[in-house]
Coordinates of C-alpha atoms in Angstrom, one line a residue:
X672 CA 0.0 0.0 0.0
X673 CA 1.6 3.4 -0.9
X674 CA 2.4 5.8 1.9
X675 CA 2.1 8.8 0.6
X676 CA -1.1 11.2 1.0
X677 CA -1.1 14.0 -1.6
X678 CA 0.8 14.3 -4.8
X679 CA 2.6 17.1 -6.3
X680 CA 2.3 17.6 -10.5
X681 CA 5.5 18.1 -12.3
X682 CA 4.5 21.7 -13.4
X683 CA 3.7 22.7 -9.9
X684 CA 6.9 21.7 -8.3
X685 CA 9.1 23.3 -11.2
X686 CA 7.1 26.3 -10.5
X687 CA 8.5 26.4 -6.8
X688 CA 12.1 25.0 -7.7
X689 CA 12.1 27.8 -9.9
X690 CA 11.5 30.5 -7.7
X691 CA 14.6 29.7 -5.5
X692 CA 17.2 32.2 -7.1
X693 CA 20.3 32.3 -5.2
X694 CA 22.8 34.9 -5.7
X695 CA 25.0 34.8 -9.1
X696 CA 28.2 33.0 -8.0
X697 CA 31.4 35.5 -7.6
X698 CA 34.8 34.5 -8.8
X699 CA 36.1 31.2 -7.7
X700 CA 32.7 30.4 -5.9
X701 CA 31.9 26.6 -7.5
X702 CA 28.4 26.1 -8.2
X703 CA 27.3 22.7 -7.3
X704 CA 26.2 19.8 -9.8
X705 CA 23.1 20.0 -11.4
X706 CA 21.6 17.0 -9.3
X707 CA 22.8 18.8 -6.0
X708 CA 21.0 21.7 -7.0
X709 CA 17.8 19.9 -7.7
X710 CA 18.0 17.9 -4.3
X711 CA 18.7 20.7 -2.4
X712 CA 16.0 22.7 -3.8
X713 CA 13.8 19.9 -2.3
X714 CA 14.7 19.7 0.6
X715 CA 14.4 23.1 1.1
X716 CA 10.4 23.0 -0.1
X717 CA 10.2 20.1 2.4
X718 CA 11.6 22.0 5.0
X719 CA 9.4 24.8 4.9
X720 CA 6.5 22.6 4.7
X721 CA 5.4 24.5 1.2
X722 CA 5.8 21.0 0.0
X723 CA 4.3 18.9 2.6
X724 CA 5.5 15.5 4.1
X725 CA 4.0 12.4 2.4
X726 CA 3.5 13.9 -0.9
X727 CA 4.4 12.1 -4.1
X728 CA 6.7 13.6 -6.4
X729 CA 6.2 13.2 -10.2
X730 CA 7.8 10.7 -12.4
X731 CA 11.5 11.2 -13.1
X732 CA 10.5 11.9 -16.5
X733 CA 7.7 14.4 -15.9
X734 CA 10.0 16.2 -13.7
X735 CA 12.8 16.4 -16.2
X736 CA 10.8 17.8 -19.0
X737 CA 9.3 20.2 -16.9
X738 CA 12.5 21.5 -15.7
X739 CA 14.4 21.3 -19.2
X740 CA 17.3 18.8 -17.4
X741 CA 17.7 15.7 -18.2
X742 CA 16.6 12.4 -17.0
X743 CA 19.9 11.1 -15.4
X744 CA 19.6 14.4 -13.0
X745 CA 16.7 13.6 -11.8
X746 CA 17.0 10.3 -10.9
X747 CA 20.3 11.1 -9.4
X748 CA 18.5 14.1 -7.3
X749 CA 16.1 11.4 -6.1
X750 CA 18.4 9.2 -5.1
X751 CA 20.8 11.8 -3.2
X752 CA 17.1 12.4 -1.2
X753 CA 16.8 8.8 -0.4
X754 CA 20.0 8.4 0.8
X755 CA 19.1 11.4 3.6
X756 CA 15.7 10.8 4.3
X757 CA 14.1 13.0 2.2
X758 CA 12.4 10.4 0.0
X759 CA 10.8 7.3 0.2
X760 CA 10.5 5.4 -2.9
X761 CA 8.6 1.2 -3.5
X762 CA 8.2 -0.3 -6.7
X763 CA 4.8 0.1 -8.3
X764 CA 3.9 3.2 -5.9
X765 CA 6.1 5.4 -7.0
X766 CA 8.6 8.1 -4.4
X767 CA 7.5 10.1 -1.5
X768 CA 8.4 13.1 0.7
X769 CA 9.7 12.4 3.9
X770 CA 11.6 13.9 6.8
X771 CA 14.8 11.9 8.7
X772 CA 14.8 10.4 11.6
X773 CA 14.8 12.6 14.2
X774 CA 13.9 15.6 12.5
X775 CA 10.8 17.5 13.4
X776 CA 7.8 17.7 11.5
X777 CA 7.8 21.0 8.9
X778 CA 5.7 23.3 10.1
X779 CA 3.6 24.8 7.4
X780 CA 2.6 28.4 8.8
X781 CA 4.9 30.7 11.5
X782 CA 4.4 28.7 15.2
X783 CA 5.9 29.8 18.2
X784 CA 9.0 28.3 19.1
X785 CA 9.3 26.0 21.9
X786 CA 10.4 27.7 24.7
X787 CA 13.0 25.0 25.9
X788 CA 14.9 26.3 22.9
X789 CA 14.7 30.0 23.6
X790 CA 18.2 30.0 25.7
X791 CA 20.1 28.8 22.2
X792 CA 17.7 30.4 19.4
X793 CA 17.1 33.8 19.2
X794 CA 13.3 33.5 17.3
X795 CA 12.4 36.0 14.7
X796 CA 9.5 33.4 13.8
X797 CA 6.5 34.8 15.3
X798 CA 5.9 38.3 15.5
X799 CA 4.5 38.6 18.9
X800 CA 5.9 40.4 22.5
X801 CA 5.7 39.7 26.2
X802 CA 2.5 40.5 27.7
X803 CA 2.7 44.1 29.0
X804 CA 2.4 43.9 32.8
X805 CA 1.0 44.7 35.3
X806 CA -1.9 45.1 32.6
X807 CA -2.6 41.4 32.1
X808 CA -2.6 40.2 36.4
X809 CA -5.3 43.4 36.5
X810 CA -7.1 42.0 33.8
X811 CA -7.4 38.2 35.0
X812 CA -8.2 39.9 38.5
X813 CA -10.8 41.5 37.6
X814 CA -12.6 39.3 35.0
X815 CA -12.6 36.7 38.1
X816 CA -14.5 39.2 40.2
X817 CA -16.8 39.5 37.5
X818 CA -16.9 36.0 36.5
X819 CA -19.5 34.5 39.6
X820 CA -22.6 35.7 37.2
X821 CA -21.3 33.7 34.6
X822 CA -20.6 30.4 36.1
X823 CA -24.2 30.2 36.9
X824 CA -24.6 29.7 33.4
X825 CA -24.0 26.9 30.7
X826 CA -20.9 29.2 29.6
X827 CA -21.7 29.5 25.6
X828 CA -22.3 32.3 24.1
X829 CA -21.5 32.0 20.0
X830 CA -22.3 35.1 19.2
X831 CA -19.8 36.4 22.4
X832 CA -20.8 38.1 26.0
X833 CA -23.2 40.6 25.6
X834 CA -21.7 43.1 27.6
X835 CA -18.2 42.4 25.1
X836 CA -20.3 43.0 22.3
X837 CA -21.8 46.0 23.3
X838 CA -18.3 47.8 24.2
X839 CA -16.4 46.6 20.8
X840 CA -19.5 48.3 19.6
X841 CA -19.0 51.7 21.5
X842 CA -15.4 51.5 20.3
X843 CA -16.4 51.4 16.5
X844 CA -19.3 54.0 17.1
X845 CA -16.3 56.0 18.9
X846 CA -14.3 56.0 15.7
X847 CA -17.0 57.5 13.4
X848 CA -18.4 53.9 13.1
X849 CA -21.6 53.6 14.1
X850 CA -22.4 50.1 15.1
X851 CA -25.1 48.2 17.0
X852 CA -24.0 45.2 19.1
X853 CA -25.9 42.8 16.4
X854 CA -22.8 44.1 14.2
X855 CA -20.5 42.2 16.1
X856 CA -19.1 38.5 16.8
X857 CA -16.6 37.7 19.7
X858 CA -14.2 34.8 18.2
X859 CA -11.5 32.9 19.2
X860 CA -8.6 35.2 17.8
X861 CA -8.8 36.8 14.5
X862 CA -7.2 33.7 13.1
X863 CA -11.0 32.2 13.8
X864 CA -12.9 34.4 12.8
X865 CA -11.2 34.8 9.6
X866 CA -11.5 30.7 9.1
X867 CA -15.6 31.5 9.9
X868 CA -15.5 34.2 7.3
X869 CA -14.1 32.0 4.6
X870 CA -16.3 28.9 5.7
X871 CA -19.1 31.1 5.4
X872 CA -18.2 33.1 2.1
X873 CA -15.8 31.0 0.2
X874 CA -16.3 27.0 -0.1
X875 CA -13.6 24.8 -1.7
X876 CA -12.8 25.7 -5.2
X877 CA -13.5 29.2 -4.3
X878 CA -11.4 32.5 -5.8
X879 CA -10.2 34.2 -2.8
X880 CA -8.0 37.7 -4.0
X881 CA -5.3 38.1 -1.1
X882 CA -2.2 41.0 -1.2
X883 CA 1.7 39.7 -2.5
X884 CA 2.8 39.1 -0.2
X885 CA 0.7 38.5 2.5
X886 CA 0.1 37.0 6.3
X887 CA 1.6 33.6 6.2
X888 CA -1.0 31.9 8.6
X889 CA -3.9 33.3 6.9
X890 CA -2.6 32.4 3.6
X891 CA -2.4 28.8 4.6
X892 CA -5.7 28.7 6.5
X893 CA -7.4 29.6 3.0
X894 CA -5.1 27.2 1.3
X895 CA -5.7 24.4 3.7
X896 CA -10.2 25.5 3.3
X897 CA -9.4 24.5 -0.4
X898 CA -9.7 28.1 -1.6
X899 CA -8.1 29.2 -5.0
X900 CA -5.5 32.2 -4.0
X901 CA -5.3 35.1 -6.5
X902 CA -2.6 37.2 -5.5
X903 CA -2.9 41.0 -6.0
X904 CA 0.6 43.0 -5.8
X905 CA 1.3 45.9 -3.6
X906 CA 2.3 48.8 -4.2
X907 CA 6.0 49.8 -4.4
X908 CA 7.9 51.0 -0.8
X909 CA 5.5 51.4 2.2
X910 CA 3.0 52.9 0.0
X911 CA -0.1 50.4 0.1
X912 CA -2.1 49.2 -2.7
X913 CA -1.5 49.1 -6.3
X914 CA -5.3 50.0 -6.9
X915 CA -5.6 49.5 -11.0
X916 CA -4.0 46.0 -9.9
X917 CA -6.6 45.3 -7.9
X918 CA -9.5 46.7 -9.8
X919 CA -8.3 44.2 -12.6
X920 CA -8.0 41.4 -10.9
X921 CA -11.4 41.9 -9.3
X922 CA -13.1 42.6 -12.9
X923 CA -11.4 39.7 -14.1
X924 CA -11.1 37.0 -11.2
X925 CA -14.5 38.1 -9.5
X926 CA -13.4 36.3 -6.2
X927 CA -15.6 35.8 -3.9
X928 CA -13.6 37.2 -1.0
X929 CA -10.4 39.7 -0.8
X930 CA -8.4 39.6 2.6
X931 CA -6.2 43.0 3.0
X932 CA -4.5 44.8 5.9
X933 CA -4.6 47.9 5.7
X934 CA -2.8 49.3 8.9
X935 CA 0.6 48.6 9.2
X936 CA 0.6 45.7 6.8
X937 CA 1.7 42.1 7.6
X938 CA 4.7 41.9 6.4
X939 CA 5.5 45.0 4.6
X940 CA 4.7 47.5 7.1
X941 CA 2.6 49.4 4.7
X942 CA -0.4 52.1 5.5
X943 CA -2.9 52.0 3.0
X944 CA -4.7 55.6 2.7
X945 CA -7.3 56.8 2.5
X946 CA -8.4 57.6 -0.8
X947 CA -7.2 53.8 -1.5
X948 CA -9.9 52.5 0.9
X949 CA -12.0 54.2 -0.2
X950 CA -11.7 53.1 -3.9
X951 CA -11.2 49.5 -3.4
X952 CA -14.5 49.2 -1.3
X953 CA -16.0 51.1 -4.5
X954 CA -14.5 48.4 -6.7
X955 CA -15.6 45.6 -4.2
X956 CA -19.0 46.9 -4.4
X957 CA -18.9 46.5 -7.9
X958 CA -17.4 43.3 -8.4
X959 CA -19.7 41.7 -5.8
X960 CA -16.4 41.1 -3.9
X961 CA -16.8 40.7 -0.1
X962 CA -13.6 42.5 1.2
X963 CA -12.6 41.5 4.5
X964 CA -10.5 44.0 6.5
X965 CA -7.9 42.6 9.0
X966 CA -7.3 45.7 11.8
X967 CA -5.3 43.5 14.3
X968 CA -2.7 46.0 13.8
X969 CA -4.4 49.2 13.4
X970 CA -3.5 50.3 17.0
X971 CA 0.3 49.6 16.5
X972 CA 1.6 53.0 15.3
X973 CA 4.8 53.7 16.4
X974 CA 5.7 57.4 15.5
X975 CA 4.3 60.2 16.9
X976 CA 3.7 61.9 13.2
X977 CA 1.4 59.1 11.8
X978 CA -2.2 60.0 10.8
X979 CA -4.1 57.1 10.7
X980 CA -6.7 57.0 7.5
X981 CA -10.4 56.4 8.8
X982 CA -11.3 52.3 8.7
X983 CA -12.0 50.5 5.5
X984 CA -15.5 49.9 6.8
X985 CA -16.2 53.9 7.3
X986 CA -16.5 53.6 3.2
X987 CA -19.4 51.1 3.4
X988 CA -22.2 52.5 5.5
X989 CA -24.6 50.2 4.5
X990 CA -22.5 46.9 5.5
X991 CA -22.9 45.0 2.4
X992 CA -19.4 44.4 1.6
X993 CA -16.9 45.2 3.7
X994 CA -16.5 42.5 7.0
X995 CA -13.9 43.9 9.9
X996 CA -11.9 41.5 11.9
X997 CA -9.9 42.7 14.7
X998 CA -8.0 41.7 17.8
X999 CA -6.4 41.8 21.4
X1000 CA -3.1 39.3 20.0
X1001 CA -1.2 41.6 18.6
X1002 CA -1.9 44.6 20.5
X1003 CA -2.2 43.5 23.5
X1004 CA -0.5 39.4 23.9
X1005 CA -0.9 36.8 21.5
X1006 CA -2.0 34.4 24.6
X1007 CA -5.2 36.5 24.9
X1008 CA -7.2 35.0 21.9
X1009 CA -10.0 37.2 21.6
X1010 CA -10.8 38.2 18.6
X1011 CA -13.8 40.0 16.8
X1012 CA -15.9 40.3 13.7
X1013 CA -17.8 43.4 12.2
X1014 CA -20.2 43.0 9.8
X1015 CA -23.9 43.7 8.8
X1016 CA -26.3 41.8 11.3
X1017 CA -27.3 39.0 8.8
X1018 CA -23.8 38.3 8.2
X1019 CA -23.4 38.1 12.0
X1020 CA -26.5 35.9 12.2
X1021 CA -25.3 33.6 9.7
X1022 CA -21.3 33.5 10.9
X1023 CA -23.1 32.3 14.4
X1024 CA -25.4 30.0 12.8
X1025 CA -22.2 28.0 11.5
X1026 CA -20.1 28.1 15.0
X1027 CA -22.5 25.6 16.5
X1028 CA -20.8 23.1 14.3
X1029 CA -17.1 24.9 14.8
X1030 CA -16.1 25.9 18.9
X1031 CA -19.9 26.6 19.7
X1032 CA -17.8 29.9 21.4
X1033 CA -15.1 31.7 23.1
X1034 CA -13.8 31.5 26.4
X1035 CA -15.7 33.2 29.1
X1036 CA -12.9 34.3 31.5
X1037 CA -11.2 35.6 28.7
X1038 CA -14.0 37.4 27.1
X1039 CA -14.1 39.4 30.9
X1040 CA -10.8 40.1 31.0
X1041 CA -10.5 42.2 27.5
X1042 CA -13.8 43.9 28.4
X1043 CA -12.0 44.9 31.6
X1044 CA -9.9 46.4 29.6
X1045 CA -11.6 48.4 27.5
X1046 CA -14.0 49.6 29.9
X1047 CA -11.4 50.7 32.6
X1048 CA -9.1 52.3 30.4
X1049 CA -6.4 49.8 30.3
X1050 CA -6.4 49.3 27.5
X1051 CA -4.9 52.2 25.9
X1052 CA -2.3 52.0 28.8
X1053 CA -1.5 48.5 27.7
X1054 CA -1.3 49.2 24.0
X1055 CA 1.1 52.5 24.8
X1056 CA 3.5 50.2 26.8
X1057 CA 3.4 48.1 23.6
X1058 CA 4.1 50.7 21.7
X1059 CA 6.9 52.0 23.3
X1060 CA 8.3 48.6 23.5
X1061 CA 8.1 47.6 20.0
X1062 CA 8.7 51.0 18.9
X1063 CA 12.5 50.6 20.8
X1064 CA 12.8 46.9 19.2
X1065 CA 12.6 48.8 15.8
X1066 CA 15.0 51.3 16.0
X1067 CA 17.6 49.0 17.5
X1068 CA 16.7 46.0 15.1
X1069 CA 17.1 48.6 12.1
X1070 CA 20.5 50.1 13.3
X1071 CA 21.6 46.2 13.4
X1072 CA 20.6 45.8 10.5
X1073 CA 22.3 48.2 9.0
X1074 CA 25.9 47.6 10.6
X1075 CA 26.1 44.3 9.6
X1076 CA 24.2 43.2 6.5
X1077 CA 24.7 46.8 4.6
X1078 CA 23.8 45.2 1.7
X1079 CA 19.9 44.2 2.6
X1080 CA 17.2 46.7 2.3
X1081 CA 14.2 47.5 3.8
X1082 CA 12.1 50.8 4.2
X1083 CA 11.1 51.6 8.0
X1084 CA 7.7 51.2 8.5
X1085 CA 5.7 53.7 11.4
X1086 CA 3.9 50.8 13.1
X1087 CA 3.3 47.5 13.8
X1088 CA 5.6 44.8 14.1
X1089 CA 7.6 43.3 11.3
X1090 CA 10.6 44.7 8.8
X1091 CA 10.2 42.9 4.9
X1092 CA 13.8 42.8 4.1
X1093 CA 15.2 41.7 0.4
X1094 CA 18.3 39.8 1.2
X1095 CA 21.2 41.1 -0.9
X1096 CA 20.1 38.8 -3.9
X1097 CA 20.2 35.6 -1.4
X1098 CA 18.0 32.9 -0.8
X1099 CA 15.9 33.6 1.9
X1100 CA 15.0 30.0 2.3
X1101 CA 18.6 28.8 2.3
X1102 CA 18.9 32.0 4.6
X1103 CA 16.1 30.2 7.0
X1104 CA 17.4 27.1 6.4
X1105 CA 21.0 28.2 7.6
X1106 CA 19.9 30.5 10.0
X1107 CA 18.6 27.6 12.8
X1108 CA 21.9 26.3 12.7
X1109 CA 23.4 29.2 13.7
X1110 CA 21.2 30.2 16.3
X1111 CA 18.5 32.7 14.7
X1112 CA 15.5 31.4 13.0
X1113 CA 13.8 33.6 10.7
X1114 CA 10.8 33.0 8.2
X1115 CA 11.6 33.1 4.7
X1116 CA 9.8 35.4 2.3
X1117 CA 8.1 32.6 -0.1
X1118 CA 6.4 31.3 3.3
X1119 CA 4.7 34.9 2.3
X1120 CA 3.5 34.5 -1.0
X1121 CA 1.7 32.3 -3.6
X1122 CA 3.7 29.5 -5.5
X1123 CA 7.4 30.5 -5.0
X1124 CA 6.9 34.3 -4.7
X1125 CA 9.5 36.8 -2.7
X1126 CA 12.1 33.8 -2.4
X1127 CA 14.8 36.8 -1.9
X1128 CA 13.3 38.4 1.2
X1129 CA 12.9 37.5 4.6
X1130 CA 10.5 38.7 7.5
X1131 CA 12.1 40.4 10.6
X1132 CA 9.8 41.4 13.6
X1133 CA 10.5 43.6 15.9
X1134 CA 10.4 41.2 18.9
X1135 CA 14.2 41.6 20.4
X1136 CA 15.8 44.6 21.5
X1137 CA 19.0 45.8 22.4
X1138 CA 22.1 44.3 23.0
X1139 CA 19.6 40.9 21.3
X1140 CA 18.5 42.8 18.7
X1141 CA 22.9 43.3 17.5
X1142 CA 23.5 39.5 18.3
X1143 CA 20.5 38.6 15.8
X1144 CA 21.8 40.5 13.3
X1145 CA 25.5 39.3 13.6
X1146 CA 24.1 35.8 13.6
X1147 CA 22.3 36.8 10.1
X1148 CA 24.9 38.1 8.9
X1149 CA 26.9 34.7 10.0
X1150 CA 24.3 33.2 7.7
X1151 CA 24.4 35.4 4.9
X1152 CA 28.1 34.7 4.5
X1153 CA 27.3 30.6 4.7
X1154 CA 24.7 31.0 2.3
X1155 CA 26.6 33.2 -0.1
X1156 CA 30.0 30.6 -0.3
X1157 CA 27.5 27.8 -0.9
X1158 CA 27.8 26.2 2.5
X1159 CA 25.2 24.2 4.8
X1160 CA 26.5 25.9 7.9
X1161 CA 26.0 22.6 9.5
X1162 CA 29.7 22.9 11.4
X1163 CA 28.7 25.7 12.8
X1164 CA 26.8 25.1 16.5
X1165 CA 24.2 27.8 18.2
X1166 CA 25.6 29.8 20.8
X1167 CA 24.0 30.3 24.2
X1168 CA 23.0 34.5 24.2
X1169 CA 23.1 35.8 27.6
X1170 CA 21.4 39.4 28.3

């Protein structure tokens, strides 16, 4: 019986090996054999998870015309896989992904490292900070003084607490939004109520228009909900969207759903403005697209000189296309999964209609606590803390950054929490790759994109400071210089950072 689960076609995978551009060697740099080239450029796609585990590759031949190689490279690429555990192969069933013995599982989004490994590995992975204290002990506190009520109760509510629903409420009407508490839906993070959205709008098979490059973990939720991902460039720099791009691909894709961040983009940084929200809700509207806004980091500015553009929903009174999903993860802690959806009442009917066959709700205790929040003004004391924090990661990441890997650029964005850096003409998966076994782990840019995109980039976020903040950059740039002589950097061991 064949072991493997899903198969990869021979156009699909020369697609990806083809994105993986490595800088063009210098002089007396020896490029590898053809073969080595090919196996590596597996592994790599295995590695990453963007070709998963169990997945059968195509035919030697398939493969061969489809990269314009020959046969013989192929099949010795294959067999240089088998010989590390990369491939499985049985007679009749054809050959398999795999991973060694030993080796851990490739993860397919951006998950937290473990935190046994956090005295050896610096983790640019997940852009998330501590929780800002003394903010969440008053929280907890107080949501268990309000929490007696509630445990008299069965304890679900899908649609969220009332009492959350009707602050997240006075918070939109507060910002020129009017909104009823029937407009809104307590989740469990944004991450679920963006799944609800797309169970609710887009079913498999489904065109779903996203930005290039985009939120990892959303882009694989979609991926993984069988949706069909039409990617729509942005604009060049920090400046947002590339509007005609979008107005074409929603004439000619019609997708049933667009996902965008407008505020402090994930991973670019970008603020879209105003007069771009404004037209792309026009050109939603028209296409019968529903655009779903993602404001987890809208309260993430950083400099004192930003003026935020009014919400993407403030240019859709009625509610019929745009749906808002927001946050306390980013702006607040990551462990506090509350999240929150904005919409028109029968879209909120309908999204809680579905959760009795999903989580049936969020938890209670934790609903009370981020309505503590809010309604005691901790909140905005909380968020400034976290803005002064990640503001100082910033500056100090970006003066690394710029001593030791010259070469790499970025524009500085003026809020929320990651830097999109091209690499000097590097890989940025053989950069990720690398950069584990020197102590630094960082997300490559495809991990970002749609089949093989930004393979030169890399995602930095702003979650290490200081005297951390240098040492990750010296361990990049330690990486850089393996990557760039053609090296595995697998001599080299972690080192143990001390503060």
């Amino acid at each position: 019986m064949a072991q493997w689960t899903s198969a990869m076609g021979a156009a699909q995978l020369a697609r990806l090996l083809n994105s993986q551009q490595d800088r063009p060697a210098g002089p007396g740099t020896r490029r590898p054999p053809a073969y080595r080239a090919l196996a590596d450029g597996i592994r790599l796609l295995v590695l990453e998870g963007r070709v998963p585990v169990a997945a059968r590759l195509p035919a030697e031949r398939e493969l061969a015309l489809s990269l314009s190689v020959s046969r013989t490279t192929v099949a010795a690429a294959y067999e240089a896989l088998r010989a590390e555990g990369f491939l499985e192969s049985r007679r009749g069933a054809g050959s398999w992904t795999a991973v060694p013995a030993g080796n851990p599982l490739p993860a397919r989004g951006l998950e937290p490292l473990p935190p046994e490994a956090l005295g050896s590995m610096i983790d640019l992975g997940c852009a998330a900070l501590p929780a800002p204290e003394p903010w969440l002990t008053r929280a907890v506190q107080g949501a268990l003084e309000e929490l007696p009520p509630y445990a008299h109760t069965h304890g679900d509510y899908p649609a969220g607490l009332p009492a959350l629903r009707a602050m997240i409420a006075e918070r939109y009407t507060a910002r020129g939004i009017p909104t009823m508490p029937e407009q809104i839906m307590v989740t469990t993070g944004a991450m679920g109520a963006i799944d609800a959205i797309c169970h609710l709008f887009g079913g498999r098979g489904e065109r779903i228009a996203v930005e290039s490059p985009s939120y990892a973990n959303i882009l694989q939720l979609m991926r993984e909900a069988g949706a069909r991902l039409v990617p729509v460039a942005m604009a060049e720099g920090l400046t947002g969207w590339d509007i005609d791009r979008w107005r074409q691909v929603l004439r000619d894709a019609a997708p049933r759903i667009a996902y965008v961040v407008a505020d402090f983009h994930n991973p670019t940084g970008a603020l879209a403005g105003e007069d771009q929200r404004r037209q792309l809700v026009e050109a939603a509207r028209s296409a019968g697209t529903v655009l779903v806004a993602d404001e987890t980091m809208t309260e993430l500015w950083l400099d004192e000189d930003v003026s935020m553009p009014r919400p993407v929903c403030a240019f859709d009174p009625a509610g019929s296309t745009v749906v808002t999903v927001g946050s306390a993860s980013k702006a607040f802690w990551a462990g506090m999964r509350i999240g929150w959806v904005r919409g028109a009442p029968d879209v909120i009917r309908s999204l809680v209609a579905a959760r009795a066959y999903a989580d049936l709700g969020t938890p209670v205790l934790e609903q009370l606590a981020v309505n503590w929040l809010f309604s005691t003004g901790g909140w905005e004391q909380a968020v400034e803390l976290r803005r002064v924090q990640a503001r100082e990661n910033r500056d100090a990441l970006v003066t690394a950054m710029r001593k030791e890997l010259p070469s790499w650029e970025f524009e500085v964005p003026q809020g929320g929490l990651t830097l999109w850096v091209r690499a000097g003409g590097l890989s940025g998966s053989r950069l990720a790759e690398v950069g584990e076994r020197v102590g630094v782990r960082v997300p490559s840019g495809p991990r970002f994109g749609v089949d093989g995109a930004f393979e030169g980039y890399v995602r930095l976020p702003f979650t290490v400071g200081g005297a951390l903040a240098e040492e990750a950059a010296t361990r990049l740039a330690a990486a850089a210089r393996v990557v760039e002589s053609g090296g595995s950097g697998s001599g080299e061991a972690p080192r143990t950072f001390v503060a």
